[in-house]
PDB file of C-alpha atoms and ligand atoms in Angstrom:
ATOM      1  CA  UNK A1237       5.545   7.479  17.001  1.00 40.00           C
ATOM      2  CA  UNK A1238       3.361   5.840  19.885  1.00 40.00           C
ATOM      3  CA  UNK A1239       0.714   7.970  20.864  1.00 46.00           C
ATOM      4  CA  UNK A1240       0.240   8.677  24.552  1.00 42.00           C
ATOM      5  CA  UNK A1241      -2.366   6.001  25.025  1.00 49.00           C
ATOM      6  CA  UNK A1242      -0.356   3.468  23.084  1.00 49.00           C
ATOM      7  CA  UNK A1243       0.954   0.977  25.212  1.00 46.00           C
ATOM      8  CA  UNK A1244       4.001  -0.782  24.343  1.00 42.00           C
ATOM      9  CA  UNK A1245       3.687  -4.104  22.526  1.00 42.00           C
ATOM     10  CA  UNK A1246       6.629  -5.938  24.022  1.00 38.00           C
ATOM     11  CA  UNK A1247       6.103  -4.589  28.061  1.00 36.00           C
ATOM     12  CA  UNK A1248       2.401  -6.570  27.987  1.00 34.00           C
ATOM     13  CA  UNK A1249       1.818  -8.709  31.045  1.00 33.00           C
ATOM     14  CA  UNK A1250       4.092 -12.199  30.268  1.00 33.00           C
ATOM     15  CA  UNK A1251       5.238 -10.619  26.904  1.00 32.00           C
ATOM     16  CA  UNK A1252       8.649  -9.002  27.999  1.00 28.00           C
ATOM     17  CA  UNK A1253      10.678  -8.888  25.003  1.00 30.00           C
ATOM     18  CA  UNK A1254      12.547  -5.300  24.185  1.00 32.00           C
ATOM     19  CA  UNK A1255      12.482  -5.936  21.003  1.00 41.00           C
ATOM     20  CA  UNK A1256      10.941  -7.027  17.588  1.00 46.00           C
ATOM     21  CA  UNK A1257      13.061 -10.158  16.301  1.00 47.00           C
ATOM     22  CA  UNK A1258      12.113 -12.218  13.233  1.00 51.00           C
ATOM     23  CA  UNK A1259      11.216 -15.289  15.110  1.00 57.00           C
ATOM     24  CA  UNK A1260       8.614 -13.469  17.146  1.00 56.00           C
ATOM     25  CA  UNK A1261       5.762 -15.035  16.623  1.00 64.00           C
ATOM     26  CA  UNK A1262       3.259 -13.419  15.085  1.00 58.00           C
ATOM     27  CA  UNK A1263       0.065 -15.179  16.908  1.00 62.00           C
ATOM     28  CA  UNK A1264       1.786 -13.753  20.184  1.00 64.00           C
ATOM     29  CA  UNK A1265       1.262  -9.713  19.336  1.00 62.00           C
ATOM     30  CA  UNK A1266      -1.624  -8.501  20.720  1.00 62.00           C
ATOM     31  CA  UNK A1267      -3.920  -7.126  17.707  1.00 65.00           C
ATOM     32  CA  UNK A1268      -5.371  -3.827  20.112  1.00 70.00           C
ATOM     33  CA  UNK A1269      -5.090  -0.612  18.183  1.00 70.00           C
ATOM     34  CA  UNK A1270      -3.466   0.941  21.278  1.00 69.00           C
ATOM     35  CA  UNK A1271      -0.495  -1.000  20.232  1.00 76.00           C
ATOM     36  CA  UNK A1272       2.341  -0.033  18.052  1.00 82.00           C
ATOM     37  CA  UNK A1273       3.828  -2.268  15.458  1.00 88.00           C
ATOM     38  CA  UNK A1274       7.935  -1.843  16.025  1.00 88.00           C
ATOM     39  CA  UNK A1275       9.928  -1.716  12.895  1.00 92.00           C
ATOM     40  CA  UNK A1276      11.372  -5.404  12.334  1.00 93.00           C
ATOM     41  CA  UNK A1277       8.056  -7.204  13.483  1.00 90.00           C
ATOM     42  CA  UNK A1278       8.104  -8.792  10.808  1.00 92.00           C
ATOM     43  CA  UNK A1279      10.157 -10.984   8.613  1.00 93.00           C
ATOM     44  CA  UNK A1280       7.696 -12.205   6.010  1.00 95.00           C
ATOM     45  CA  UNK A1281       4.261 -10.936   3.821  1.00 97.00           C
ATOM     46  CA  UNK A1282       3.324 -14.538   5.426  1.00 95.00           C
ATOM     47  CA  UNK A1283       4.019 -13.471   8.563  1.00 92.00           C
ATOM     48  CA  UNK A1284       2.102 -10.543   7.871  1.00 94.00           C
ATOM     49  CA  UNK A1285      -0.807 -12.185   6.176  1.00 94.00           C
ATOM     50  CA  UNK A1286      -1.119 -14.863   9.136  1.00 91.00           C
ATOM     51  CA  UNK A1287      -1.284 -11.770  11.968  1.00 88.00           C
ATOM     52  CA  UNK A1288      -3.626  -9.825   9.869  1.00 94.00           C
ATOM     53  CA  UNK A1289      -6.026 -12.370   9.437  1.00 93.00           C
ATOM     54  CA  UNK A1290      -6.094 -12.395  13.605  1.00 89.00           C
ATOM     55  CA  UNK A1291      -6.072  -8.515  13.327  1.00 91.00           C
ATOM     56  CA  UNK A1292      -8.781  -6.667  15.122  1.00 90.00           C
ATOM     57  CA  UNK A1293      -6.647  -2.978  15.503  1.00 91.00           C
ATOM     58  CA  UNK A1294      -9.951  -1.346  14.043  1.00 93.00           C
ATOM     59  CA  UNK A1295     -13.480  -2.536  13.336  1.00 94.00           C
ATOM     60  CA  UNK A1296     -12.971  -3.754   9.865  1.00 97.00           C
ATOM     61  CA  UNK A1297     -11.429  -7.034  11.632  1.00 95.00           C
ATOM     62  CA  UNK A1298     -15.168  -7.933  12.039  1.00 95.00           C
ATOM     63  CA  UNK A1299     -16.767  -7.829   8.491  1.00 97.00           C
ATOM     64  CA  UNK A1300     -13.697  -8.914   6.632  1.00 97.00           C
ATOM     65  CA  UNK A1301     -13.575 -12.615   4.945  1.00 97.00           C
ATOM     66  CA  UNK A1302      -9.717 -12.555   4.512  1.00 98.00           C
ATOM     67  CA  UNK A1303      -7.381  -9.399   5.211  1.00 98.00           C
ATOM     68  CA  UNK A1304      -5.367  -8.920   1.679  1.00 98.00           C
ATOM     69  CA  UNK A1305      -1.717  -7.943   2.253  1.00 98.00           C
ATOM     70  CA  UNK A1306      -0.625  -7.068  -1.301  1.00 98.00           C
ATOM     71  CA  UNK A1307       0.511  -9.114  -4.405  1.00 98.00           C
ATOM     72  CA  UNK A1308       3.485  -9.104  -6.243  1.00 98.00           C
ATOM     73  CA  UNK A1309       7.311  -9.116  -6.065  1.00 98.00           C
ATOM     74  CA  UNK A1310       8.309  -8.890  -2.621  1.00 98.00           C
ATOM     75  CA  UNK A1311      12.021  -7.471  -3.608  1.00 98.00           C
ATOM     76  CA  UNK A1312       9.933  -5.334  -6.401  1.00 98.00           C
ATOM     77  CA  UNK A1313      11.786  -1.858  -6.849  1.00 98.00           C
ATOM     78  CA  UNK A1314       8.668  -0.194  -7.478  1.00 98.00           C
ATOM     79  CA  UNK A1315       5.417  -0.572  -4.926  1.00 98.00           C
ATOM     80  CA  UNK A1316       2.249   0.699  -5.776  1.00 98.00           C
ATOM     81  CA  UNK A1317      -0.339   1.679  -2.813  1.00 98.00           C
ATOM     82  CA  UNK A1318      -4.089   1.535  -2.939  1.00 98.00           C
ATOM     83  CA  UNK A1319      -6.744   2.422  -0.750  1.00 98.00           C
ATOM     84  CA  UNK A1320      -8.172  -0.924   0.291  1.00 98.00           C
ATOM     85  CA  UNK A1321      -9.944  -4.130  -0.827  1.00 98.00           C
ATOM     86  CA  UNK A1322     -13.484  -4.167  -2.930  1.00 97.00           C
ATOM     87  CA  UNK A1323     -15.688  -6.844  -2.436  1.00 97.00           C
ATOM     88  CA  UNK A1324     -13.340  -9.576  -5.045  1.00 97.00           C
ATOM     89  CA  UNK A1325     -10.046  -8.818  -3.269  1.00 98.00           C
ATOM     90  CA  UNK A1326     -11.876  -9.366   0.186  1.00 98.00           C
ATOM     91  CA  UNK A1327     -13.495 -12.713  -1.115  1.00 98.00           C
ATOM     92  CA  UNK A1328     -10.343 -14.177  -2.812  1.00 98.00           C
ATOM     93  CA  UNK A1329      -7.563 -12.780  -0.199  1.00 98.00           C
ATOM     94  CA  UNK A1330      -5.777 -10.993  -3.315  1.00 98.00           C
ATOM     95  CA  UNK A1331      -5.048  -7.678  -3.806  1.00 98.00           C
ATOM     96  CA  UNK A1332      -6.451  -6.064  -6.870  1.00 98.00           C
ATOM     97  CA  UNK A1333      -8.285  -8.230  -8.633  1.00 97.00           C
ATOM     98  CA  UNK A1334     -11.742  -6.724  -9.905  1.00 96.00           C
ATOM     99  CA  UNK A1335     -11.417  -4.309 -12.559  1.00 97.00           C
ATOM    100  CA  UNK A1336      -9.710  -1.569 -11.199  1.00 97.00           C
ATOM    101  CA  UNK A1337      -6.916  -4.420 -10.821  1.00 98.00           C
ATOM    102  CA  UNK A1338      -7.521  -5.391 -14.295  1.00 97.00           C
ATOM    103  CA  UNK A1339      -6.835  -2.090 -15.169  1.00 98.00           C
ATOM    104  CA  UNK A1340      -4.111  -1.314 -13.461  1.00 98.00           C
ATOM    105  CA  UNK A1341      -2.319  -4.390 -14.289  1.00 98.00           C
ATOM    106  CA  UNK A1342      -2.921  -3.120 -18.304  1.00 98.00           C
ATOM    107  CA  UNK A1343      -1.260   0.420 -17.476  1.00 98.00           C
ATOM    108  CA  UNK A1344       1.677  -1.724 -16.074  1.00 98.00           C
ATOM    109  CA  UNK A1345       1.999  -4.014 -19.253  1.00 98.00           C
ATOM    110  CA  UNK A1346       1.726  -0.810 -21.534  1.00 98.00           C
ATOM    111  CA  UNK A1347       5.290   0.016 -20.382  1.00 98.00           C
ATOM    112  CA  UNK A1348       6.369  -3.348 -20.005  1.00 98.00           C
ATOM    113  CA  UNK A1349       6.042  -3.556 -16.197  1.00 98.00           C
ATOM    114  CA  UNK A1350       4.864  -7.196 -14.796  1.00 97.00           C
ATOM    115  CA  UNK A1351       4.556  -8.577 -11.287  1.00 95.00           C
ATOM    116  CA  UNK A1352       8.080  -9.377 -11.248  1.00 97.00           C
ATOM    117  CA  UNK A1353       8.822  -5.314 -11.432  1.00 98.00           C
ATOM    118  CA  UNK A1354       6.442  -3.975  -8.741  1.00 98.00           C
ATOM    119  CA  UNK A1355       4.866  -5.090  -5.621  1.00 98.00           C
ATOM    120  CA  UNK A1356       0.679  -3.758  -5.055  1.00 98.00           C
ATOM    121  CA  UNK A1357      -0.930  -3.589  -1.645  1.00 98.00           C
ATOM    122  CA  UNK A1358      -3.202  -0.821   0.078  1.00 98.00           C
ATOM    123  CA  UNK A1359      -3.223   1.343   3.250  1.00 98.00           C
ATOM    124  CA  UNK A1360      -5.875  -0.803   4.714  1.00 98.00           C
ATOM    125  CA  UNK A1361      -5.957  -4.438   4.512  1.00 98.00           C
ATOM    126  CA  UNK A1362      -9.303  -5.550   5.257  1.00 98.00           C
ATOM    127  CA  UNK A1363     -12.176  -4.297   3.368  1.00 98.00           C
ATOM    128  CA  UNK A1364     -14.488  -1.075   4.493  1.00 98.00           C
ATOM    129  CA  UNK A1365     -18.190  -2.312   3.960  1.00 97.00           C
ATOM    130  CA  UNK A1366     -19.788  -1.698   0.993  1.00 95.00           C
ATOM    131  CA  UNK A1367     -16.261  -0.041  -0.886  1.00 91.00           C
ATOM    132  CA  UNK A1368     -15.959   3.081   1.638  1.00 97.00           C
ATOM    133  CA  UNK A1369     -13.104   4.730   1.891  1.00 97.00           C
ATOM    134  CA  UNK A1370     -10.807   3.744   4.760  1.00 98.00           C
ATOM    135  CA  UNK A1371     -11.769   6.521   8.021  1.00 97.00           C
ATOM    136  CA  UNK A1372      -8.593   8.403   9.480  1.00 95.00           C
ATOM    137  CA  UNK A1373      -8.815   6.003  12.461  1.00 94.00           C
ATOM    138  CA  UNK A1374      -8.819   2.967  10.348  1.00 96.00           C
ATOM    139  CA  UNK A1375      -5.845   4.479   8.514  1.00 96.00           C
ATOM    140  CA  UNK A1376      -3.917   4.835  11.829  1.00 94.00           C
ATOM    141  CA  UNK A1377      -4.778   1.461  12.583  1.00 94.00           C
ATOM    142  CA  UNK A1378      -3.344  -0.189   9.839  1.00 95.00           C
ATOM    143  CA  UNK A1379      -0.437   1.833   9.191  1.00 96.00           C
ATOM    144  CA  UNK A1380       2.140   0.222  10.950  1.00 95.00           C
ATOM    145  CA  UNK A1381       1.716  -3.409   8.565  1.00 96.00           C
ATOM    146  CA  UNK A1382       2.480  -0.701   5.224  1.00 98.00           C
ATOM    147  CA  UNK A1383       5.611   0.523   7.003  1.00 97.00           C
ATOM    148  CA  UNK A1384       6.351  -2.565   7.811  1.00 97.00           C
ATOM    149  CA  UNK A1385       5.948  -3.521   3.651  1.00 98.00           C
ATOM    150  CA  UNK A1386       7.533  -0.765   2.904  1.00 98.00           C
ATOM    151  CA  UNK A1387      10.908  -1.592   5.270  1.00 98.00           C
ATOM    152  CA  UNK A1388      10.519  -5.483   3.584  1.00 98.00           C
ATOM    153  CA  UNK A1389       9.957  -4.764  -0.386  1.00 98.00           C
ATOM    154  CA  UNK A1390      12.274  -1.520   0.370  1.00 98.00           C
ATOM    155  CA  UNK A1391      11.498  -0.057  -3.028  1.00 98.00           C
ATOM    156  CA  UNK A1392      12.786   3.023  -4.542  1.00 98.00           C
ATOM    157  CA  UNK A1393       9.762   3.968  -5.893  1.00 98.00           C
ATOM    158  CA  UNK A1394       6.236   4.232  -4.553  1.00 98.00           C
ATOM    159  CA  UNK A1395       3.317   4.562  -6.754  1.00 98.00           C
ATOM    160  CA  UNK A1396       0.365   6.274  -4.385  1.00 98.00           C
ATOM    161  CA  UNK A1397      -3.316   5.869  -6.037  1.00 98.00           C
ATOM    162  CA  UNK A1398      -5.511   8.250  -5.010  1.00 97.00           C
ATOM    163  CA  UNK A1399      -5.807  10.661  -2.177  1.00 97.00           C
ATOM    164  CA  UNK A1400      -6.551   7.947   0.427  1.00 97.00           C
ATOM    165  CA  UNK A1401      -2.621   6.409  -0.165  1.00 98.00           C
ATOM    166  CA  UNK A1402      -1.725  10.189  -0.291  1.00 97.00           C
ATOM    167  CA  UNK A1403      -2.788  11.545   2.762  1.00 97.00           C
ATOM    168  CA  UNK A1404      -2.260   8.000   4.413  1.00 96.00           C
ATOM    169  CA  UNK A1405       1.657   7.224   3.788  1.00 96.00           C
ATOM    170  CA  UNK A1406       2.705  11.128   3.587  1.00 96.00           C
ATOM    171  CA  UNK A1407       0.205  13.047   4.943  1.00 95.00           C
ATOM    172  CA  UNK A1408      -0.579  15.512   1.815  1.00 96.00           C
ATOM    173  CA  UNK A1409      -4.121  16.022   1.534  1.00 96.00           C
ATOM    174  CA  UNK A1410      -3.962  18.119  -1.462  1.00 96.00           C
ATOM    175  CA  UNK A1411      -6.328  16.703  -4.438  1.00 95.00           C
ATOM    176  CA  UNK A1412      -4.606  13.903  -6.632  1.00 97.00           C
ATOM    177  CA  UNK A1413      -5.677  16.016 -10.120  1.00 96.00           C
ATOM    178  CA  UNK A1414      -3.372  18.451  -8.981  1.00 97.00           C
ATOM    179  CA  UNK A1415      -0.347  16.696  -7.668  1.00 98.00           C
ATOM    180  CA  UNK A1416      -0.581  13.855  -9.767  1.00 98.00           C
ATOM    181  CA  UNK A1417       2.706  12.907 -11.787  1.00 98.00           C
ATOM    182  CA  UNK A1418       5.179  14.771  -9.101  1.00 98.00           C
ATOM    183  CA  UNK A1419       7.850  13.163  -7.875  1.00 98.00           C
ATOM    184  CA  UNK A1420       8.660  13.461  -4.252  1.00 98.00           C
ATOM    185  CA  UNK A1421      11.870  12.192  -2.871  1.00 97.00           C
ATOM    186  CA  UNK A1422      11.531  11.508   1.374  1.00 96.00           C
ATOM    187  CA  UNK A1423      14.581   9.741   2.494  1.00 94.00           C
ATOM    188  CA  UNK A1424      16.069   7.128   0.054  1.00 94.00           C
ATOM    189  CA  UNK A1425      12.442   6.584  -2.055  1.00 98.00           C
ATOM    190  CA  UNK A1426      10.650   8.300  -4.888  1.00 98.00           C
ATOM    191  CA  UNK A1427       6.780   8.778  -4.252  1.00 98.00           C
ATOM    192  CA  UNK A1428       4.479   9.886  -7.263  1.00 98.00           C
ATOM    193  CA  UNK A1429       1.189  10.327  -6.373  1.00 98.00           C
ATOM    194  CA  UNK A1430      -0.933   9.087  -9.550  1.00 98.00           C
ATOM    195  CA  UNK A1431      -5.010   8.396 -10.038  1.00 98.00           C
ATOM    196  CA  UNK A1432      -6.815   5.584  -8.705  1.00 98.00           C
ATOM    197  CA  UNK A1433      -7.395   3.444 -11.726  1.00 98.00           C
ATOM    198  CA  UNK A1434     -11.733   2.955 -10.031  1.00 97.00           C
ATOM    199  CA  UNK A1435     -11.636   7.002 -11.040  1.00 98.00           C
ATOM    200  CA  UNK A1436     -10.340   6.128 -14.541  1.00 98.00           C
ATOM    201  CA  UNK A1437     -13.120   3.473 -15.315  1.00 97.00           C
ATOM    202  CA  UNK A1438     -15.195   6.162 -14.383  1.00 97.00           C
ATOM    203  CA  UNK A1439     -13.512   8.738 -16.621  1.00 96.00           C
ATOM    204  CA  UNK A1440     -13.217   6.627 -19.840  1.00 94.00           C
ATOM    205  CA  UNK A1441     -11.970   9.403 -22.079  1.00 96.00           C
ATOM    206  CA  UNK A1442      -8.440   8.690 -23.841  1.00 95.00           C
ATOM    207  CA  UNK A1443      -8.812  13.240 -25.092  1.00 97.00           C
ATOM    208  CA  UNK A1444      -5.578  14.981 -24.460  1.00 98.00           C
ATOM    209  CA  UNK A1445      -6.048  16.123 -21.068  1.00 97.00           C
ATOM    210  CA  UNK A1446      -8.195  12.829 -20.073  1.00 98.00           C
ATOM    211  CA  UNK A1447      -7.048  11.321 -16.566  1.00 98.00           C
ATOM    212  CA  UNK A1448      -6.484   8.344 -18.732  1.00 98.00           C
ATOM    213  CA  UNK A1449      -4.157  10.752 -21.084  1.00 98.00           C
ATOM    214  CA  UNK A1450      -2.725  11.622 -17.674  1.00 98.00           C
ATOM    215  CA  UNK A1451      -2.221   8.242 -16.437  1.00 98.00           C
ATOM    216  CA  UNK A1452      -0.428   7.798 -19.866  1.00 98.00           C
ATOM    217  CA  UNK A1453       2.229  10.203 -19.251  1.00 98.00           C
ATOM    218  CA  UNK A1454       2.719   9.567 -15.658  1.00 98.00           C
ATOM    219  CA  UNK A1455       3.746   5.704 -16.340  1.00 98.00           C
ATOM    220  CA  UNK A1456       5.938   6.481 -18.769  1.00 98.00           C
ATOM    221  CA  UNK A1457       7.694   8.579 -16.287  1.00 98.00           C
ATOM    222  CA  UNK A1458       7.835   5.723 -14.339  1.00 98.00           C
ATOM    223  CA  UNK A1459       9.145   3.575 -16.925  1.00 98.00           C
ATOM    224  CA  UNK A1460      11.657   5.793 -17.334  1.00 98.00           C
ATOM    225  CA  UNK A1461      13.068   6.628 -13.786  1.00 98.00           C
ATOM    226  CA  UNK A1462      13.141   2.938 -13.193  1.00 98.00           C
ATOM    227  CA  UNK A1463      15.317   2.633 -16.019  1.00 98.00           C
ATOM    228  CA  UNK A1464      17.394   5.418 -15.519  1.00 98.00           C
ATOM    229  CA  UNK A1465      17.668   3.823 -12.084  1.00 98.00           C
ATOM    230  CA  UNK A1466      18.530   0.407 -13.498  1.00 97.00           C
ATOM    231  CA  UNK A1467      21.247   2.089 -15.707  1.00 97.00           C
ATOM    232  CA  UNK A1468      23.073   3.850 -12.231  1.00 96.00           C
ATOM    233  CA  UNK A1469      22.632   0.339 -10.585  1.00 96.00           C
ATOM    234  CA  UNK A1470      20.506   2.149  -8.155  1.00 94.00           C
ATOM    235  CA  UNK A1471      18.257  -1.252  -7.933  1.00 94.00           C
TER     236      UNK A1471
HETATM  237  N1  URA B1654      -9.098  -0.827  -4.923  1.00 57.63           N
HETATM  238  C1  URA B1654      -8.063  -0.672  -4.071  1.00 57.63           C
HETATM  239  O1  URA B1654      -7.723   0.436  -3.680  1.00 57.63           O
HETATM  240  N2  URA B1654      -7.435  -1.755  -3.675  1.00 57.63           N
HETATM  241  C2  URA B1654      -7.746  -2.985  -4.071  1.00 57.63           C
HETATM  242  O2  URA B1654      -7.089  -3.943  -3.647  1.00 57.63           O
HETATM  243  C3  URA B1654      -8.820  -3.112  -4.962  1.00 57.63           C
HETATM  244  C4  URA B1654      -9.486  -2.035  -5.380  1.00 57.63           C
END
């Protein structure tokens, strides 16, 4: 919902459409904060990518070399949220691709889940200085382009790393070790809230008990609801 001090996007001085349509242009929506981002603004991750790279909504517009949108399967069934590019994704324009990427791209492939199968982006898209975490206002900011990812990819399930995806998309601000690997349906989707694979390069333990044991169990859960899914010809 538009806050109070939102102004509308499509009532701005010669911009008098009522509507978002999917041959808006992009370069034409004005990139303030104070404006919302209507549901339909967008028809493409191109579309996206162009307007974000024009984006100035919040301060990271200034230090940012490229704004990263996400990679993956556009029409993925399962999309997996991170907090926001490191210093590689920010450089190359894609989205994990230092070694928490790295990593994350190995816990896919040990359950046989490729690029084709899942679609990877973050709750911010340019990068904080010096690997931050995203502020609440940046967060706000930026959180109209994931709904808007979310409404294009529509996937059934979404894979929230970390507490920053957590408390961005739902809200919860409870800590990821103890929410981690629960399921919670909103609407049509399945969100599981797992760890941030940075955390498990910092916790290299494979013990019983390990966040990498952890990790382990949660994307085989994963596996399997997506192919339980597949099975109903729910995707
Ligand atoms: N960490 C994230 O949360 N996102 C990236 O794209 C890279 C590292």
């Amino acid at each position: 919902m538009p806050t109070e001090d939102q102004i509308d996007l499509f009532s701005l001085g010669d911009v008098a459409l009522t509507q978002a349509s999917s041959d808006f242009n992009p370069d034409d929506i004005p990139t303030s904060a104070r404006v919302p981002i209507p549901p339909g603004t967008y028809s493409s991750m191109e579309q996206m990518q162009a307007h974000c790279n024009q984006c100035f909504r919040c301060d990271l517009g200034k230090t940012r070399t490229h704004a990263v949108i996400g990679r993956g399967n556009p029409k993925a069934p399962i999309m997996i949220v991170g907090e926001g590019p490191g210093q590689n994704e920010d450089e190359t324009g894609i989205a994990f691709v230092g070694k928490a990427g790295q990593l994350l791209d190995k816990i896919l492939a040990s359950v046989n889940l490729t690029e084709e199968d899942v679609f990877i982006c973050n709750v911010v898209k340019c990068r904080p200085p010096g690997n931050r975490a995203p502020t609440k206002d940046e967060a706000e900011a930026c959180k109209g382009y994931l709904l808007e990812q979310i409404r294009m990819v529509n996937p059934k399930i979404i894979l929230l790393t970390g507490a920053t995806a957590l408390k961005g998309l739902l809200g919860i601000t409870q800590g990821i070790t103890k929410v981690r690997g629960q399921w919670i349906e909103q609407g049509d989707r399945l969100y599981m809230p797992i760890f941030h694979p940075a955390y498990l390069l910092r916790n290299p333990s494979r013990e019983k008990g390990s966040p990498k044991w952890l990790m382990w169990q949660d994307i085989q859960a994963v596996r399997a609801r997506l192919d339980e899914l597949q099975a109903a010809g729910k995707v």
